[in-house]
PDB file of N, CA and C in Angstrom:
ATOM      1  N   UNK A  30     126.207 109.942  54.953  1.00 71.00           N
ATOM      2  CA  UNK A  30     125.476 109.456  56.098  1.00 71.00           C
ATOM      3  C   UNK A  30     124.782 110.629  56.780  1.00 71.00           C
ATOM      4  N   UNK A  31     123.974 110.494  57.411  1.00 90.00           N
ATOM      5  CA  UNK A  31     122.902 111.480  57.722  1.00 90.00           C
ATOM      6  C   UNK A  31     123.213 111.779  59.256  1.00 90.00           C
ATOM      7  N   UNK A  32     122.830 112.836  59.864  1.00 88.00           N
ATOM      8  CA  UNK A  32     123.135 112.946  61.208  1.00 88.00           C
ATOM      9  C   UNK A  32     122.622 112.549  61.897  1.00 88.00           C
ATOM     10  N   UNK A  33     120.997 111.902  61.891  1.00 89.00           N
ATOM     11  CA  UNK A  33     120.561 110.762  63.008  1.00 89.00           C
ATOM     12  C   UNK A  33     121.135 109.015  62.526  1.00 89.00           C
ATOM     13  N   UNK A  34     121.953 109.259  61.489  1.00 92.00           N
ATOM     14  CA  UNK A  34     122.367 107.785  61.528  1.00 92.00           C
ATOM     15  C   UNK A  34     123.847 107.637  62.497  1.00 92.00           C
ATOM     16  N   UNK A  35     124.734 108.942  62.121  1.00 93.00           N
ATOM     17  CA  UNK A  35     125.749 109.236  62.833  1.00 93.00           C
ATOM     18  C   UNK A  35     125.507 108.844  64.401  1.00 93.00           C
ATOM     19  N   UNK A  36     124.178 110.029  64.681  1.00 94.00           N
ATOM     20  CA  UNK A  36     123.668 109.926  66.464  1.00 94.00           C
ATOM     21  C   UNK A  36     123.683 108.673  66.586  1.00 94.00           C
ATOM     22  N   UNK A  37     122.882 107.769  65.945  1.00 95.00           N
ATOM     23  CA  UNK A  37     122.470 106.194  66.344  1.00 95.00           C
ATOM     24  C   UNK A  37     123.585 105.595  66.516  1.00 95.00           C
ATOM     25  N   UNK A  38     124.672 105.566  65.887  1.00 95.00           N
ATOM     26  CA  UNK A  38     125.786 104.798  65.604  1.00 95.00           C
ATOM     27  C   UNK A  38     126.552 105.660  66.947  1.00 95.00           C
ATOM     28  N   UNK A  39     127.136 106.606  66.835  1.00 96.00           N
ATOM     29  CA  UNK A  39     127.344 106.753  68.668  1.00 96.00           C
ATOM     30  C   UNK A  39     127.210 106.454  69.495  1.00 96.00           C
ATOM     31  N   UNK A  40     125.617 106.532  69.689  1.00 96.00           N
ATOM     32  CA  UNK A  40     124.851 105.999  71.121  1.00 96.00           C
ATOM     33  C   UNK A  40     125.227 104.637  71.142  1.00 96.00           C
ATOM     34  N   UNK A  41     125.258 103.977  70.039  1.00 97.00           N
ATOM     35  CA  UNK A  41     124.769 102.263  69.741  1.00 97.00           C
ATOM     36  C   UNK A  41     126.555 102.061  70.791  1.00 97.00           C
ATOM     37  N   UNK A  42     127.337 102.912  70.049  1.00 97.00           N
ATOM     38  CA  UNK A  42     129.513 102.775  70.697  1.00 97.00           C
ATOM     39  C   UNK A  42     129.172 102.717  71.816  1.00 97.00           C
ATOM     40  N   UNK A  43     128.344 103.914  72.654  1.00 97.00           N
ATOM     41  CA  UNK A  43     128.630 104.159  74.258  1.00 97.00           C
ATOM     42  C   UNK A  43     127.698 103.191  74.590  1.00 97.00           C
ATOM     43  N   UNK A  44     126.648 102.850  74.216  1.00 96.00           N
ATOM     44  CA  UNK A  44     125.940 101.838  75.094  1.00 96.00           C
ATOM     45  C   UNK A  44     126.731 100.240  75.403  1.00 96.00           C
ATOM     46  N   UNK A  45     127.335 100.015  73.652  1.00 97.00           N
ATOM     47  CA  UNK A  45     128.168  99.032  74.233  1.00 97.00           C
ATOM     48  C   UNK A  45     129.581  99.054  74.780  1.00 97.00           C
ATOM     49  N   UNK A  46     130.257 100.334  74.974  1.00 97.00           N
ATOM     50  CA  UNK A  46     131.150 100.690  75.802  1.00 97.00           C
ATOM     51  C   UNK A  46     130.757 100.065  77.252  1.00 97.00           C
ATOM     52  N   UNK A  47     129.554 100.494  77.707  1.00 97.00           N
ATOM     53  CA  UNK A  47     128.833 101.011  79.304  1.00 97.00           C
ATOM     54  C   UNK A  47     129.188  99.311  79.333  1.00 97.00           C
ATOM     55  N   UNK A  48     128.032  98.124  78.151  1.00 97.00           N
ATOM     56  CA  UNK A  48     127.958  96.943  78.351  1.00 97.00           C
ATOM     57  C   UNK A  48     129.337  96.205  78.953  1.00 97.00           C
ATOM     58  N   UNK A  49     130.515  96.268  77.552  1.00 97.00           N
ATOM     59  CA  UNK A  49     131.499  95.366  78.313  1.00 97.00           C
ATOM     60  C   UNK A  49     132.366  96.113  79.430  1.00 97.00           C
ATOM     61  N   UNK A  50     132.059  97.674  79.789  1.00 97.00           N
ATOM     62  CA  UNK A  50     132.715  97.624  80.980  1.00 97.00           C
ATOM     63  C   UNK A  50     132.290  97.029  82.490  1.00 97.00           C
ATOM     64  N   UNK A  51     130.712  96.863  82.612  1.00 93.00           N
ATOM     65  CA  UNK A  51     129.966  96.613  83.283  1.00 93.00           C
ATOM     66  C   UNK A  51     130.023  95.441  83.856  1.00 93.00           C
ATOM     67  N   UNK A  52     130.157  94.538  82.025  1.00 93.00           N
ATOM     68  CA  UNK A  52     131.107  93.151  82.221  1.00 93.00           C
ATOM     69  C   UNK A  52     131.941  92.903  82.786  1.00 93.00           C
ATOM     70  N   UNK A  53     133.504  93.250  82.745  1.00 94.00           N
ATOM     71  CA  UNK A  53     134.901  93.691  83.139  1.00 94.00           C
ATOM     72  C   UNK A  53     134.710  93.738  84.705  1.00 94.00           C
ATOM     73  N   UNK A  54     133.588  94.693  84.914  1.00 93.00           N
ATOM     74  CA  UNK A  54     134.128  95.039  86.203  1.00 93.00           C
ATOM     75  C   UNK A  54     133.160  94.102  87.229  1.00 93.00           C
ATOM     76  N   UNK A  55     131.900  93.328  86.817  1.00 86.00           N
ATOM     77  CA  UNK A  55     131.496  92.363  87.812  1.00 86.00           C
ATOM     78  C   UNK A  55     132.260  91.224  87.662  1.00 86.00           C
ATOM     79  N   UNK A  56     133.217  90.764  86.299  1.00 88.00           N
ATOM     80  CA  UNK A  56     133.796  89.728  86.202  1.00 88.00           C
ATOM     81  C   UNK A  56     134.669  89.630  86.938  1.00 88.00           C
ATOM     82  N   UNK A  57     135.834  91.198  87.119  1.00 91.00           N
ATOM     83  CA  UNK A  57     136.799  91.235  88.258  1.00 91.00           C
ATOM     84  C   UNK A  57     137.010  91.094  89.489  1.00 91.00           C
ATOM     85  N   UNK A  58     135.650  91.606  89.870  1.00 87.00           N
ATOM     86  CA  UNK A  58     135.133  91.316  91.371  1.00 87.00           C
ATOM     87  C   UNK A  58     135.515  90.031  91.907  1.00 87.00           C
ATOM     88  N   UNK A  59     135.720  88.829  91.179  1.00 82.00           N
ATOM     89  CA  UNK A  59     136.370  87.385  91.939  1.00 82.00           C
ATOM     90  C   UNK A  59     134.951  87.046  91.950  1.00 82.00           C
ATOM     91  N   UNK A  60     134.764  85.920  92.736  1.00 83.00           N
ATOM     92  CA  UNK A  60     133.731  85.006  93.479  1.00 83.00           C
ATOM     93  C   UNK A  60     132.975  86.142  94.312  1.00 83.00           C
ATOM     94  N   UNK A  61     132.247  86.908  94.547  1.00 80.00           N
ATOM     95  CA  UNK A  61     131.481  87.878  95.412  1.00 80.00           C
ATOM     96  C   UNK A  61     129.967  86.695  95.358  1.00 80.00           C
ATOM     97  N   UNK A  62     129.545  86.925  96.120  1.00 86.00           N
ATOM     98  CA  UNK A  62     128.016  86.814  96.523  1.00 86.00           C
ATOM     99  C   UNK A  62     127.075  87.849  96.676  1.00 86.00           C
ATOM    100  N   UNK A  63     125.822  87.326  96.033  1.00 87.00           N
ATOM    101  CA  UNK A  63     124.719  89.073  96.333  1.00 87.00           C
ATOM    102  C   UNK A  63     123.676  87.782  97.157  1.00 87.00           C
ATOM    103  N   UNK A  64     123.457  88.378  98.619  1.00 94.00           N
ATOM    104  CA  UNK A  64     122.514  87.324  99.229  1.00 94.00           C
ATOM    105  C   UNK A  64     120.985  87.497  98.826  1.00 94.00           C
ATOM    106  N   UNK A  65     119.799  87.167  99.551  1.00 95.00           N
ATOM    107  CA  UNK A  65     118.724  87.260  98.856  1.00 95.00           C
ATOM    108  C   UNK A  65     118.333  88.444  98.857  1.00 95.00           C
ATOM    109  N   UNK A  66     118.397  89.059  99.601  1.00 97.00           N
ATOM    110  CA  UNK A  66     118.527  90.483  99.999  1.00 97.00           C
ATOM    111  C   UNK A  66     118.688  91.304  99.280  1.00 97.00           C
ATOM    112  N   UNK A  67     120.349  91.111  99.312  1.00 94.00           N
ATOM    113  CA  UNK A  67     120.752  91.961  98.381  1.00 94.00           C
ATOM    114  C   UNK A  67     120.337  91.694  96.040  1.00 94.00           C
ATOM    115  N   UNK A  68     119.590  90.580  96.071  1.00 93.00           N
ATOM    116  CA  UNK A  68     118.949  90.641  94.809  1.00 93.00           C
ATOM    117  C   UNK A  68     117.736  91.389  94.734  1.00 93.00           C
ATOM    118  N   UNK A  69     116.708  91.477  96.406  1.00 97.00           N
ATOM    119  CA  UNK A  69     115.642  92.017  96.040  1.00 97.00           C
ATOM    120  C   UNK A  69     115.634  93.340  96.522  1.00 97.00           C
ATOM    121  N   UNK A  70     116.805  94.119  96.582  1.00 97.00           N
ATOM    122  CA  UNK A  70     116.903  95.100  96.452  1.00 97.00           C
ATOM    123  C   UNK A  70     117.582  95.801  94.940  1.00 97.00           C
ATOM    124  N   UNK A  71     117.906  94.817  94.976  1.00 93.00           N
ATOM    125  CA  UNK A  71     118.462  95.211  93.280  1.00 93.00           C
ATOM    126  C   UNK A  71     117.249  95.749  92.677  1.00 93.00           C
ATOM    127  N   UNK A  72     116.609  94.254  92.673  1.00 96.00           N
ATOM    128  CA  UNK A  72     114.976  94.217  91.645  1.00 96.00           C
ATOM    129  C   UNK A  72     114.108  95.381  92.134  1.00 96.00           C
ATOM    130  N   UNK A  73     114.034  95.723  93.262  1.00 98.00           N
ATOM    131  CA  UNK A  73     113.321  97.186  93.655  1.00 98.00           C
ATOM    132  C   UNK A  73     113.659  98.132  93.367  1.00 98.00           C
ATOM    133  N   UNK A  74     115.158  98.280  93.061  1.00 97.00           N
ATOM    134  CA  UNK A  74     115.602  99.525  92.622  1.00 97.00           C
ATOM    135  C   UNK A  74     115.406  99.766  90.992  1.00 97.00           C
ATOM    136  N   UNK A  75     115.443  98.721  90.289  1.00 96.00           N
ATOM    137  CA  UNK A  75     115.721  98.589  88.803  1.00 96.00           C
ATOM    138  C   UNK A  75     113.727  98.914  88.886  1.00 96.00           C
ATOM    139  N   UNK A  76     112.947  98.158  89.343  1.00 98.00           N
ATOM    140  CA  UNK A  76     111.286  98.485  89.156  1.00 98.00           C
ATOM    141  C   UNK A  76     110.960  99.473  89.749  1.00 98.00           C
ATOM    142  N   UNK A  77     111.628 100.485  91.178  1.00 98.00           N
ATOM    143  CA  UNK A  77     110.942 101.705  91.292  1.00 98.00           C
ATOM    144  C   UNK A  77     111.763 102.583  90.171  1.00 98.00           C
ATOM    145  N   UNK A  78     112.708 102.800  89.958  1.00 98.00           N
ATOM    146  CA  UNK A  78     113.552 103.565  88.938  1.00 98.00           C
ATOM    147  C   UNK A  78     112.625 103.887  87.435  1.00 98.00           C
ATOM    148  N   UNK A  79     112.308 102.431  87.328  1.00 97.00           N
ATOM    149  CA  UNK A  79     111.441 102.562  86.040  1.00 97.00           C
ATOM    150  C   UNK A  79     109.728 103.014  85.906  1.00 97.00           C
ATOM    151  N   UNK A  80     109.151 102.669  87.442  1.00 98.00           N
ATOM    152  CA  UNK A  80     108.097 103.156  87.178  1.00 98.00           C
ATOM    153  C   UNK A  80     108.144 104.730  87.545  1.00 98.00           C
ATOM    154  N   UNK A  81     109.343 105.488  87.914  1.00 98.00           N
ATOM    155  CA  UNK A  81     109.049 106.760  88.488  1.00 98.00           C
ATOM    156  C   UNK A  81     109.664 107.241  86.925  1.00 98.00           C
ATOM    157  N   UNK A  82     110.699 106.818  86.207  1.00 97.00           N
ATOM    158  CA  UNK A  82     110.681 107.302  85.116  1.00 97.00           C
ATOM    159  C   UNK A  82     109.609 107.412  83.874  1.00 97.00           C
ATOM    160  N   UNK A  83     108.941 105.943  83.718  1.00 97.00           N
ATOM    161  CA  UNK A  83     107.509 106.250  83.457  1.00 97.00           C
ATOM    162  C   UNK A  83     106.712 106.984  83.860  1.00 97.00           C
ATOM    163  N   UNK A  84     106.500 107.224  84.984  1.00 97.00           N
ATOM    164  CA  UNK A  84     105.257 108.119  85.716  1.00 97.00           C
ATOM    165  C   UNK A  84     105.869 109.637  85.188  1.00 97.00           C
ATOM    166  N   UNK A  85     107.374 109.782  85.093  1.00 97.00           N
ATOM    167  CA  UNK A  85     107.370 111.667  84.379  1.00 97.00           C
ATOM    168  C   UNK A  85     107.027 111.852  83.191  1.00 97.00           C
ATOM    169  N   UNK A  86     108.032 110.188  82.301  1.00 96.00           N
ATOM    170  CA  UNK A  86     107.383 110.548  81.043  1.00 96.00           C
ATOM    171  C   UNK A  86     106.074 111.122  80.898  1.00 96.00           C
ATOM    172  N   UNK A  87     105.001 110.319  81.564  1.00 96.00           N
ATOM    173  CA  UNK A  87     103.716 110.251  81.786  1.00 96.00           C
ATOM    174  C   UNK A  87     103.140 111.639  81.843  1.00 96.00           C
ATOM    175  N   UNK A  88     103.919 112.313  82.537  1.00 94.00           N
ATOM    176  CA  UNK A  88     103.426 113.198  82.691  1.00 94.00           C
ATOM    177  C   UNK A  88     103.362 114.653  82.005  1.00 94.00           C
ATOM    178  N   UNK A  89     104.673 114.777  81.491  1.00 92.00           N
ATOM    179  CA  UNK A  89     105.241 115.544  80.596  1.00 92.00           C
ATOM    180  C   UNK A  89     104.138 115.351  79.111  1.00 92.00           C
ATOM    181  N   UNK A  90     104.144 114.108  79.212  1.00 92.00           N
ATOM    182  CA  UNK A  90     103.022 114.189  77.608  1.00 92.00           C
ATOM    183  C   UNK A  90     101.669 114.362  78.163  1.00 92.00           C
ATOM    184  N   UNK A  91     101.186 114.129  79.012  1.00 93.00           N
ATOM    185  CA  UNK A  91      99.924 114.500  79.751  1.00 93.00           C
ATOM    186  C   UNK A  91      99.995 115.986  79.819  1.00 93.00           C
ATOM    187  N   UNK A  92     101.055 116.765  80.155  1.00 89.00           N
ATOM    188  CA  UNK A  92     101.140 118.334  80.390  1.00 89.00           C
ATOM    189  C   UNK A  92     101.080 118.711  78.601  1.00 89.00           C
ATOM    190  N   UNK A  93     101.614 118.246  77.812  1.00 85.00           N
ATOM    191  CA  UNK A  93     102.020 118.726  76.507  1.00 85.00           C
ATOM    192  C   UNK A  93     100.578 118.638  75.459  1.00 85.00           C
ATOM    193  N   UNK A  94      99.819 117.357  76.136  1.00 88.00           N
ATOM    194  CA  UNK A  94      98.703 117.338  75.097  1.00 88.00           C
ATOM    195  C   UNK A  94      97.923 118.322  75.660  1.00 88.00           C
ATOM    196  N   UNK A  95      97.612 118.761  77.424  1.00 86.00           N
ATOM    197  CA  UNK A  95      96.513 119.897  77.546  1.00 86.00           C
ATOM    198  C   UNK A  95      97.442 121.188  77.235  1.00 86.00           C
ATOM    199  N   UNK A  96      98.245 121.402  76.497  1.00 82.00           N
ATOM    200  CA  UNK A  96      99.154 122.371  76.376  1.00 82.00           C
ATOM    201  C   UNK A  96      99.401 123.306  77.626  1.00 82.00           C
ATOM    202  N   UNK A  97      99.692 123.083  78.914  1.00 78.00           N
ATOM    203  CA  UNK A  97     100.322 123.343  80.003  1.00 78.00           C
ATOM    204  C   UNK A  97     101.584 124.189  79.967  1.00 78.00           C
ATOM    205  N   UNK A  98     102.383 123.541  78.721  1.00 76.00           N
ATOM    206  CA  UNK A  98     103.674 124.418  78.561  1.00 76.00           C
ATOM    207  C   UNK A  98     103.332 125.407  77.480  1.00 76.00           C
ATOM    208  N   UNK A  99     102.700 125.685  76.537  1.00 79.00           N
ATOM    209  CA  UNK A  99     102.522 126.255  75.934  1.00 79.00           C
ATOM    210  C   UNK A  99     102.902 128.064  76.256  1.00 79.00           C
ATOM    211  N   UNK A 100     102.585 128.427  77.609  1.00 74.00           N
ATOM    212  CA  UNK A 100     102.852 130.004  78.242  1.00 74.00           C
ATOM    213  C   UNK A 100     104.339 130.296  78.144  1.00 74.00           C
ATOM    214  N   UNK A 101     104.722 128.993  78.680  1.00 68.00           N
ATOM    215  CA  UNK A 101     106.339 128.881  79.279  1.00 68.00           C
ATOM    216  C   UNK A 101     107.249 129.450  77.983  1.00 68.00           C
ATOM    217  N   UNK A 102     107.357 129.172  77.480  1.00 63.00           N
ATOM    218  CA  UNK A 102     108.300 129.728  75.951  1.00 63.00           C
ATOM    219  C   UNK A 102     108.381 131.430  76.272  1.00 63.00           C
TER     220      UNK A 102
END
């Protein structure tokens, strides 16, 4: 087996580690309520999170194609 099949097969364990603990632990919680509120803050956090992680990706390959880092080494 090759070492990015190894990597994949790791990541693939911990991601579904993260899944059913994630499970486990909102299932334990009992009966809780998230009011409306508290869903559209969820949803703001999960959509700014992702567009600010997009926007570095973004940027990092924007710096890499005008070769920006290129000095840095």
């Amino acid at each position: 087996m090759k070492a990015a099949h190894l990597l994949i097969l790791a990541l693939s364990g911990f991601l579904a580690a993260t899944i059913a603990m994630a499970v486990w632990m909102w299932n334990s919680m009992g009966a809780t309520h998230i009011s409306g509120h508290g869903w559209a803050a969820l949803t703001a956090g999960v959509a700014i999170s992702l567009l600010v992680g997009g926007g570095l990706m973004a940027l990092v390959f924007i710096s890499s194609r005008r070769g920006y880092d290129d000095g840095v080494r």
